[in-house]
Coordinates of C-alpha atoms in Angstrom, one line a residue:
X28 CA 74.3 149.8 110.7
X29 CA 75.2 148.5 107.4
X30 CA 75.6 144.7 107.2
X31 CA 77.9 143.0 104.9
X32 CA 77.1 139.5 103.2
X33 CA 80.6 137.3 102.8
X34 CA 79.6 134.9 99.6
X35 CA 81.6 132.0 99.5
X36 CA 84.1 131.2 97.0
X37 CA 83.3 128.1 94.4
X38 CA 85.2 125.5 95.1
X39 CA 88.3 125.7 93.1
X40 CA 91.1 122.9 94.1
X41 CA 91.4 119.5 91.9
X42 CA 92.4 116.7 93.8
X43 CA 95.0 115.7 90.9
X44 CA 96.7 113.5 90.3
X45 CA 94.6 110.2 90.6
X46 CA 95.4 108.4 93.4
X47 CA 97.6 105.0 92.9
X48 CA 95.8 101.6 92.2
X49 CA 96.0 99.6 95.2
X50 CA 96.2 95.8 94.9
X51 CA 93.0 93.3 94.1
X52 CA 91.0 96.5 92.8
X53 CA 89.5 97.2 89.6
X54 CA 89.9 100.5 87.5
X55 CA 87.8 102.1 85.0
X56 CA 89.4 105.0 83.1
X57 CA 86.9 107.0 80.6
X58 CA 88.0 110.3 78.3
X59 CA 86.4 112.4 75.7
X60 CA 88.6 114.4 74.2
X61 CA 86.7 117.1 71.9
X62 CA 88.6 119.2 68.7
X63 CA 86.5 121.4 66.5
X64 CA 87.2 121.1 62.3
X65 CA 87.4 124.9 62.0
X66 CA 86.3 127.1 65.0
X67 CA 83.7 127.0 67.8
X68 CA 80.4 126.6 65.8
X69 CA 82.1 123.9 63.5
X70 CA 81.3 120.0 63.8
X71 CA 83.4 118.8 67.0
X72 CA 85.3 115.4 66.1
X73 CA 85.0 113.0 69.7
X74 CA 88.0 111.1 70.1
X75 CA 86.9 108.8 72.9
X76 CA 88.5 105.7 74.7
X77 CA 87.8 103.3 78.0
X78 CA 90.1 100.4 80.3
X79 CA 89.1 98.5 82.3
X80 CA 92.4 97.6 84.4
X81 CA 92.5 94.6 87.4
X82 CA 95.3 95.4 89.5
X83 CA 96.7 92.2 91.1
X84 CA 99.4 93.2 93.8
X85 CA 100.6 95.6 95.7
X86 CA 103.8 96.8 93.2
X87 CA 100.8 97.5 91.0
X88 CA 101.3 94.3 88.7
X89 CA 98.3 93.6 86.5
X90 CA 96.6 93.2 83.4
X91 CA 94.0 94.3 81.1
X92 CA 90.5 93.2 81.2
X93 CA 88.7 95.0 78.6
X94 CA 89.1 98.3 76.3
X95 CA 86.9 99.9 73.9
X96 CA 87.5 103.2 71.5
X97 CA 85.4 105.6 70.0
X98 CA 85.0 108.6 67.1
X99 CA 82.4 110.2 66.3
X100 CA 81.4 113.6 64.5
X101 CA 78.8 116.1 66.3
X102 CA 77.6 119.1 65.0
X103 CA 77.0 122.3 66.9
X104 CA 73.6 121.6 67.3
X105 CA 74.5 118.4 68.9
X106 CA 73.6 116.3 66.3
X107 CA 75.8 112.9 65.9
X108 CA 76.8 113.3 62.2
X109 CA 78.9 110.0 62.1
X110 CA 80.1 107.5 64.8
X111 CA 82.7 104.2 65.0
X112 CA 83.4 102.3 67.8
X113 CA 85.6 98.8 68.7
X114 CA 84.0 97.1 69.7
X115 CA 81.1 97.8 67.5
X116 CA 77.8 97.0 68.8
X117 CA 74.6 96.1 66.3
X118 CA 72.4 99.1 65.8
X119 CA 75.1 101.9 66.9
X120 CA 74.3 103.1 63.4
X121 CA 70.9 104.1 64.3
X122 CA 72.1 106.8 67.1
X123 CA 73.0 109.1 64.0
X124 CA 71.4 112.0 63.4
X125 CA 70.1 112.0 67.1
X126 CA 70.7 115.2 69.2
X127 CA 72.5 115.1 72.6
X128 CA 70.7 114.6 75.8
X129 CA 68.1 113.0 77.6
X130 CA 66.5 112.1 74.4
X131 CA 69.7 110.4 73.3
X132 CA 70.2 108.3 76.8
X133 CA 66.2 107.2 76.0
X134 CA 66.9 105.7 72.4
X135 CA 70.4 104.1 73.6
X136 CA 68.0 101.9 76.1
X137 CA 66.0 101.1 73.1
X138 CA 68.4 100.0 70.8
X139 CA 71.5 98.9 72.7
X140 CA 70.0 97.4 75.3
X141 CA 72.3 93.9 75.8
X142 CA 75.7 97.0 76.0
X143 CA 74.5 98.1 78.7
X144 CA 73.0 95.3 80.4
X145 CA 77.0 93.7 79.8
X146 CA 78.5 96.4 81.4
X147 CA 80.6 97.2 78.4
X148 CA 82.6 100.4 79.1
X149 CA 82.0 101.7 75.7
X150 CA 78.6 102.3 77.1
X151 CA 80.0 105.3 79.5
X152 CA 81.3 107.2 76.6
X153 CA 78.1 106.5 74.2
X154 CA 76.3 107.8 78.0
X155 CA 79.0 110.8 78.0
X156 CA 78.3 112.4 74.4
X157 CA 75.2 114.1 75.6
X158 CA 77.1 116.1 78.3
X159 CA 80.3 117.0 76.7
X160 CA 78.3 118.1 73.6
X161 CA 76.8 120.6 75.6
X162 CA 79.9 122.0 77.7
X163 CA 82.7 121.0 75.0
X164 CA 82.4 124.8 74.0
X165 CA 83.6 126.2 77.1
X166 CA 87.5 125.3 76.0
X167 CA 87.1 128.2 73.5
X168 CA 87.2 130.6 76.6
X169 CA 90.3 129.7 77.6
X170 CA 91.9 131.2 74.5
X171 CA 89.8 133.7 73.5
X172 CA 88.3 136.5 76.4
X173 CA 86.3 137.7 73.9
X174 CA 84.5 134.0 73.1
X175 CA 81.3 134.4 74.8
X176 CA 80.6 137.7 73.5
X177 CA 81.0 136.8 70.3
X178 CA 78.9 133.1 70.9
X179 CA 76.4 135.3 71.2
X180 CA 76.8 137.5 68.9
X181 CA 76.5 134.8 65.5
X182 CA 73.9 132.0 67.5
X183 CA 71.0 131.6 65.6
X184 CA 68.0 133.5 67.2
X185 CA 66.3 130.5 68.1
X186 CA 69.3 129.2 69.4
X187 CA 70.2 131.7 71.4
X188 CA 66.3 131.5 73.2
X189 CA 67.0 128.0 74.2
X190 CA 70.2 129.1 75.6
X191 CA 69.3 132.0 77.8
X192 CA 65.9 130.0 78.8
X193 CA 67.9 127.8 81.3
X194 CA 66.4 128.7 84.8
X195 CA 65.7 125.4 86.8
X196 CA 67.9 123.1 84.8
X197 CA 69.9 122.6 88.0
X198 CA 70.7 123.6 91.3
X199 CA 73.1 126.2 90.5
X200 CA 71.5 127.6 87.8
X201 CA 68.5 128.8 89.8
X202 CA 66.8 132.2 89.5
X203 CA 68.3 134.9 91.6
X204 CA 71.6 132.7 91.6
X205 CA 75.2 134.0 90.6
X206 CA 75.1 131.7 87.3
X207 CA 72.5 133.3 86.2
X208 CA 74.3 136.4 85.6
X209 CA 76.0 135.0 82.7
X210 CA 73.0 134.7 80.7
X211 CA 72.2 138.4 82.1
X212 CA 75.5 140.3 81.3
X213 CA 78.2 137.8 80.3
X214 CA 80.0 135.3 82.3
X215 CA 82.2 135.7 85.7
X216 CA 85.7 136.5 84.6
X217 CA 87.0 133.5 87.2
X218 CA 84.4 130.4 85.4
X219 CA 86.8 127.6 84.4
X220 CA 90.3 129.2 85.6
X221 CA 90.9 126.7 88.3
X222 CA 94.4 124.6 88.3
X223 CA 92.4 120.9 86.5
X224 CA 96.2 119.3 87.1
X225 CA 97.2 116.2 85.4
X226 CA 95.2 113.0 85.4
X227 CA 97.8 110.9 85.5
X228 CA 100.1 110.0 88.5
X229 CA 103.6 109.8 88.2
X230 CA 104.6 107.1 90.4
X231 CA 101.8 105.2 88.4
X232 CA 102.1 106.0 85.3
X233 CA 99.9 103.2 84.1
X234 CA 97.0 103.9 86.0
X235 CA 95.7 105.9 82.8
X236 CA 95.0 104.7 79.3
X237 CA 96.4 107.2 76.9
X238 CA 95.1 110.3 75.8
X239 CA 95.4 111.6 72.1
X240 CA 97.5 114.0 71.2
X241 CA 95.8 117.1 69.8
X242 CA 97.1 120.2 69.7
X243 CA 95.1 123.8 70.4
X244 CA 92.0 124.1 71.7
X245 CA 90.4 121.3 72.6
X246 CA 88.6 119.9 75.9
X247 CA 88.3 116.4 78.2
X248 CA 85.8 114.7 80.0
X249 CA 87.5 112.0 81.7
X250 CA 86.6 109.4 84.7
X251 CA 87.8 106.9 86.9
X252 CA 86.3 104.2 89.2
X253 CA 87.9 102.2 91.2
X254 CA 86.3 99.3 93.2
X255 CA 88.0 97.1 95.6
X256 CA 86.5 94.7 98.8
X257 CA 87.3 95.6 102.2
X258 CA 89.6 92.6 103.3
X259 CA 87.5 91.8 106.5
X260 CA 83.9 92.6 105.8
X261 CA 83.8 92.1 101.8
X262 CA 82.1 95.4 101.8
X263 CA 82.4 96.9 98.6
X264 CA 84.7 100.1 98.4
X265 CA 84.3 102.6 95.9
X266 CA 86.7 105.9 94.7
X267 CA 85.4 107.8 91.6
X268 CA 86.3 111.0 89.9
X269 CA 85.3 113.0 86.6
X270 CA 86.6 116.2 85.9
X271 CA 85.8 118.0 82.4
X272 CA 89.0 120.5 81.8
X273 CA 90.3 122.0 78.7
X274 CA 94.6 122.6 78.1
X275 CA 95.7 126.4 78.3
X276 CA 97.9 127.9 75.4
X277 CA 100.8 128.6 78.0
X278 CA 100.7 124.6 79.5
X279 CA 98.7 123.5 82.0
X280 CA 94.9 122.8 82.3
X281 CA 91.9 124.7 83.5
X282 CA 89.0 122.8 85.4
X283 CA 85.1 123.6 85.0
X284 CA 83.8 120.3 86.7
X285 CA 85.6 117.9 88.9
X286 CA 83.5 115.9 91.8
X287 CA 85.4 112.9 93.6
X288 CA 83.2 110.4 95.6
X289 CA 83.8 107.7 97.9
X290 CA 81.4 105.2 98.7
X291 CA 80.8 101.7 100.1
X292 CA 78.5 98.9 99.0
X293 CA 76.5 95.9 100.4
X294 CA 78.8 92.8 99.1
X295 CA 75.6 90.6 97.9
X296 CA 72.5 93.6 97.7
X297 CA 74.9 96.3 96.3
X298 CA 72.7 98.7 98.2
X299 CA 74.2 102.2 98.9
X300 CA 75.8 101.7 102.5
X301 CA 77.7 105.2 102.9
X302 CA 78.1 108.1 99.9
X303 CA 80.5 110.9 100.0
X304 CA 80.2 113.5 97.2
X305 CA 83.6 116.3 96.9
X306 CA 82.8 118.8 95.3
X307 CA 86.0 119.9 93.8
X308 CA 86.2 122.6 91.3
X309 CA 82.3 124.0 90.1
X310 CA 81.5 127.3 88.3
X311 CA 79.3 129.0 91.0
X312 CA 79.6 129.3 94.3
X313 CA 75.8 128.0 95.0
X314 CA 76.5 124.6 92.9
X315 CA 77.9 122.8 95.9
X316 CA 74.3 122.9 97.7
X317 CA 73.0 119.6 95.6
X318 CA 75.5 117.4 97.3
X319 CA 73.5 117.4 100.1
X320 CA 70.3 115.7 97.9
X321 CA 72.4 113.3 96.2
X322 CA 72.8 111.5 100.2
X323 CA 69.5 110.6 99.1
X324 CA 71.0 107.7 97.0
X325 CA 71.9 106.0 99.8
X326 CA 70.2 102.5 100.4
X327 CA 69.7 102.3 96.5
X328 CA 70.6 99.6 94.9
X329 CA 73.6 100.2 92.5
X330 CA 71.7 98.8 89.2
X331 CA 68.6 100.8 90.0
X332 CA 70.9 103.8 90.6
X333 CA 70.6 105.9 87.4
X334 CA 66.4 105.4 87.3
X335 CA 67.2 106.6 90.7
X336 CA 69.0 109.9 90.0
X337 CA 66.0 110.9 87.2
X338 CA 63.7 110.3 89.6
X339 CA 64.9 112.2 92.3
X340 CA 67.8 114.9 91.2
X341 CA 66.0 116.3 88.1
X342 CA 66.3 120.1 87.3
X343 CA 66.9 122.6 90.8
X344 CA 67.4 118.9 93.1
X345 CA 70.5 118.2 91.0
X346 CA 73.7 118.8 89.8
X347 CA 73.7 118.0 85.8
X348 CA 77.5 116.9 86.5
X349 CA 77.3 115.6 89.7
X350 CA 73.9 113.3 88.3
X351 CA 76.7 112.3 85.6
X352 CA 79.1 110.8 88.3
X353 CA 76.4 109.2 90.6
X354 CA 74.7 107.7 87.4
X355 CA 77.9 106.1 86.5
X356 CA 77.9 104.0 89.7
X357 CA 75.5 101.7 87.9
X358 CA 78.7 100.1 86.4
X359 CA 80.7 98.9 89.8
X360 CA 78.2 95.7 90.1
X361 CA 80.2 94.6 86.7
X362 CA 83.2 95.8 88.0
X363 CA 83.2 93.9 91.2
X364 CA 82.4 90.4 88.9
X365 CA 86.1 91.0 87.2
X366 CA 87.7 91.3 90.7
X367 CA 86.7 87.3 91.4
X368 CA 88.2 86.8 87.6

């Protein structure tokens, strides 16, 4: 008798819009929003910007505790070619003509050490450029079918190796997995079609910083964490989301990434209590497996966290995207200071 294997679908269903801010809490909003000079293999201009919002009461009164902005010009090769910021921290100069990824994240500890010991949230986009660099070009396939075809088609030889050598890097892309295929025979028609929805909530409106306008093809990393007490036990509530998502030409936007976690805190320790990672909206249907070893965070501290996630969620343990939204817990310790403000 013949069996038949039912795969599960990927997760495909954004939980957009954000939720409102609730009184006494503290957002973070984060976006990147990528445009390419002239087409896919062109330098990509960053547009980036960061809030840091402290909600007050429960009409949503409040003010603004902090901002920061960024631009910056990366090749295709990843390559930061130019980059501005305001604030403007000493030695952000010396971060051009390094290439995105874990390379980058290394010489950022080196020579901007006192941003991120401050908590500053231009740090999350500096922390953000190696991971959009290297998805960014995914918006081209949602306005040309014939894009990854013809990426392949004009990559540099050598290029092209690095790119088709990419078993292990992560859970999903595995050997033997579904991912894998698109380095075999092209992507799955359905990657990055999901409904992304829109960030921003209508009946809070200002529980976004704005967005640049750009028009075409263009794509978004953006995140939010909010941090709050628990009235009675002072326990330390957390509710953070990323989703990267590019706009379609008829309206709209289609999701790649989106994870949503909620977790709780020790008040005094900051030690992991609880950690609830959503998978959302992923490519494969086998990416969803590393949630189950990020629940190995819990009972780390949150300022030890991201030493944490490369220790223990490197390459097949991990999620590259997933690591990205655990890592950025490391900022709620300064988050929860501007609550008592």
């Amino acid at each position: 008798m013949n069996e038949t294997t039912t795969i599960p679908k990927p997760p495909r269903s954004t939980a957009n819009p954000s939720p409102m801010r609730a009184a006494a809490s503290v957002r973070r909003t984060t976006s990147i929003d990528v445009e390419w000079v002239d087409g896919p293999q062109s330098d990509r201009r960053f547009h980036c910007r960061a809030r840091d919002y402290r909600t007050i009461s429960g009409d949503r009164a409040g003010r603004e505790l902090a901002t920061a902005r960024m631009e910056a010009t990366i090749a295709f090769d990843k390559t930061i070619k130019a980059i501005e910021a305001d604030p403007a921290p000493a030695n952000l100069q010396r971060l051009v003509g390094e290439k995105g990824g874990s390379h980058l994240r290394m010489v950022m500890s080196e020579v901007l050490p006192d941003l991120i010991a401050s908590g500053n949230p231009l740090y999350l986009l500096l922390d953000d450029i190696s991971g959009v660099s290297l998805i960014s070009a995914w918006a081209w396939s949602q306005w040309d079918p014939e894009w990854s075809a013809s990426m392949r088609q004009n990559m540099p030889p050598e290029q092209l190796e690095k790119f088709m050598d990419r078993a292990g890097v992560c859970w999903g892309l595995q050997l033997g997995n579904s991912g894998m295929q698109q380095f075999e025979g092209g992507p799955h028609k359905d990657v990055g079609t999901a409904d992304g929805g829109e960030l921003r909530n209508p009946s809070d409106p200002a529980g976004w910083h704005e967005f640049p306008a750009i028009e075409g093809v263009s794509m978004r990393r953006a995140r939010r964490i909010d941090v709050r007490r628990d009235p009675a036990s002072g326990v330390i509530e957390i509710d953070a989301a990323f989703q990267d998502s590019a706009p379609r030409p008829g309206g709209g936007r289609s999701a790649l990434h989106e994870y949503r976690i909620a977790a709780t805190a020790d008040p005094t320790t900051f030690e992991l209590l609880t950690l609830v990672p959503e998978a959302r909206v992923l490519p494969f249907h086998e990416c969803p497996g590393a949630v189950a070893n990020a629940l190995g965070m819990i009972g780390v501290p949150l300022p030890e966290i991201r030493a944490a996630v490369l220790a223990q969620l490197r390459g097949p343990r991990g999620c590259t995207h997933l690591n990205d939204a655990l890592r950025a817990l490391a900022e709620v310790p300064h988050l929860v200071e501007q609550l008592e403000d």
